[in-house]
GROMACS .gro file of C-alpha atoms in nm:
model
   58
    1UNK     CA    1   9.388   9.938   8.669
    2UNK     CA    2   9.749  10.015   8.588
    3UNK     CA    3   9.977  10.141   8.861
    4UNK     CA    4  10.238  10.409   8.793
    5UNK     CA    5  10.603  10.318   8.782
    6UNK     CA    6  10.805  10.325   9.103
    7UNK     CA    7  11.030  10.569   8.918
    8UNK     CA    8  10.744  10.816   8.862
    9UNK     CA    9  10.767  10.941   9.220
   10UNK     CA   10  11.001  11.228   9.306
   11UNK     CA   11  11.117  11.065   9.628
   12UNK     CA   12  11.172  10.703   9.720
   13UNK     CA   13  10.967  10.755  10.036
   14UNK     CA   14  10.666  10.860   9.828
   15UNK     CA   15  10.689  10.542   9.620
   16UNK     CA   16  10.708  10.327   9.934
   17UNK     CA   17  10.408  10.505  10.089
   18UNK     CA   18  10.208  10.461   9.769
   19UNK     CA   19  10.291  10.090   9.755
   20UNK     CA   20  10.193  10.041  10.119
   21UNK     CA   21   9.859  10.221  10.077
   22UNK     CA   22   9.783  10.033   9.757
   23UNK     CA   23   9.854   9.693   9.912
   24UNK     CA   24   9.617   9.774  10.200
   25UNK     CA   25   9.342   9.883   9.960
   26UNK     CA   26   9.383   9.576   9.740
   27UNK     CA   27   9.380   9.343  10.039
   28UNK     CA   28   9.066   9.504  10.183
   29UNK     CA   29   8.889   9.471   9.849
   30UNK     CA   30   9.034   9.122   9.793
   31UNK     CA   31   9.111   9.227   9.439
   32UNK     CA   32   9.313   8.937   9.301
   33UNK     CA   33   9.322   9.098   8.957
   34UNK     CA   34   9.574   9.352   9.088
   35UNK     CA   35   9.829   9.086   9.183
   36UNK     CA   36  10.042   9.116   8.867
   37UNK     CA   37  10.042   9.497   8.881
   38UNK     CA   38  10.144   9.493   9.246
   39UNK     CA   39  10.425   9.248   9.175
   40UNK     CA   40  10.552   9.466   8.887
   41UNK     CA   41  10.548   9.775   9.109
   42UNK     CA   42  10.715   9.585   9.393
   43UNK     CA   43  10.995   9.467   9.161
   44UNK     CA   44  11.054   9.823   9.036
   45UNK     CA   45  11.044   9.954   9.392
   46UNK     CA   46  11.309   9.707   9.506
   47UNK     CA   47  11.527   9.797   9.208
   48UNK     CA   48  11.494  10.166   9.299
   49UNK     CA   49  11.568  10.097   9.666
   50UNK     CA   50  11.881   9.906   9.567
   51UNK     CA   51  11.997  10.199   9.353
   52UNK     CA   52  11.917  10.481   9.598
   53UNK     CA   53  11.953  10.332   9.944
   54UNK     CA   54  12.265  10.434  10.126
   55UNK     CA   55  12.322  10.207  10.429
   56UNK     CA   56  12.582  10.451  10.561
   57UNK     CA   57  12.321  10.729  10.585
   58UNK     CA   58  12.161  10.567  10.889
   0.00000   0.00000   0.00000
């Protein structure tokens, strides 16, 4: 299974929600084969967060 890119989501919040749901599903199924895909998505997600996150918005 190949996950979409973190940049495929219109909003950063949608990408974070997708990642969270996917991690829960993978952990429940104990699917170790998804580890590399999850790590790729996580890396992209952190890159996107670094680009879009505005600490002064809080």
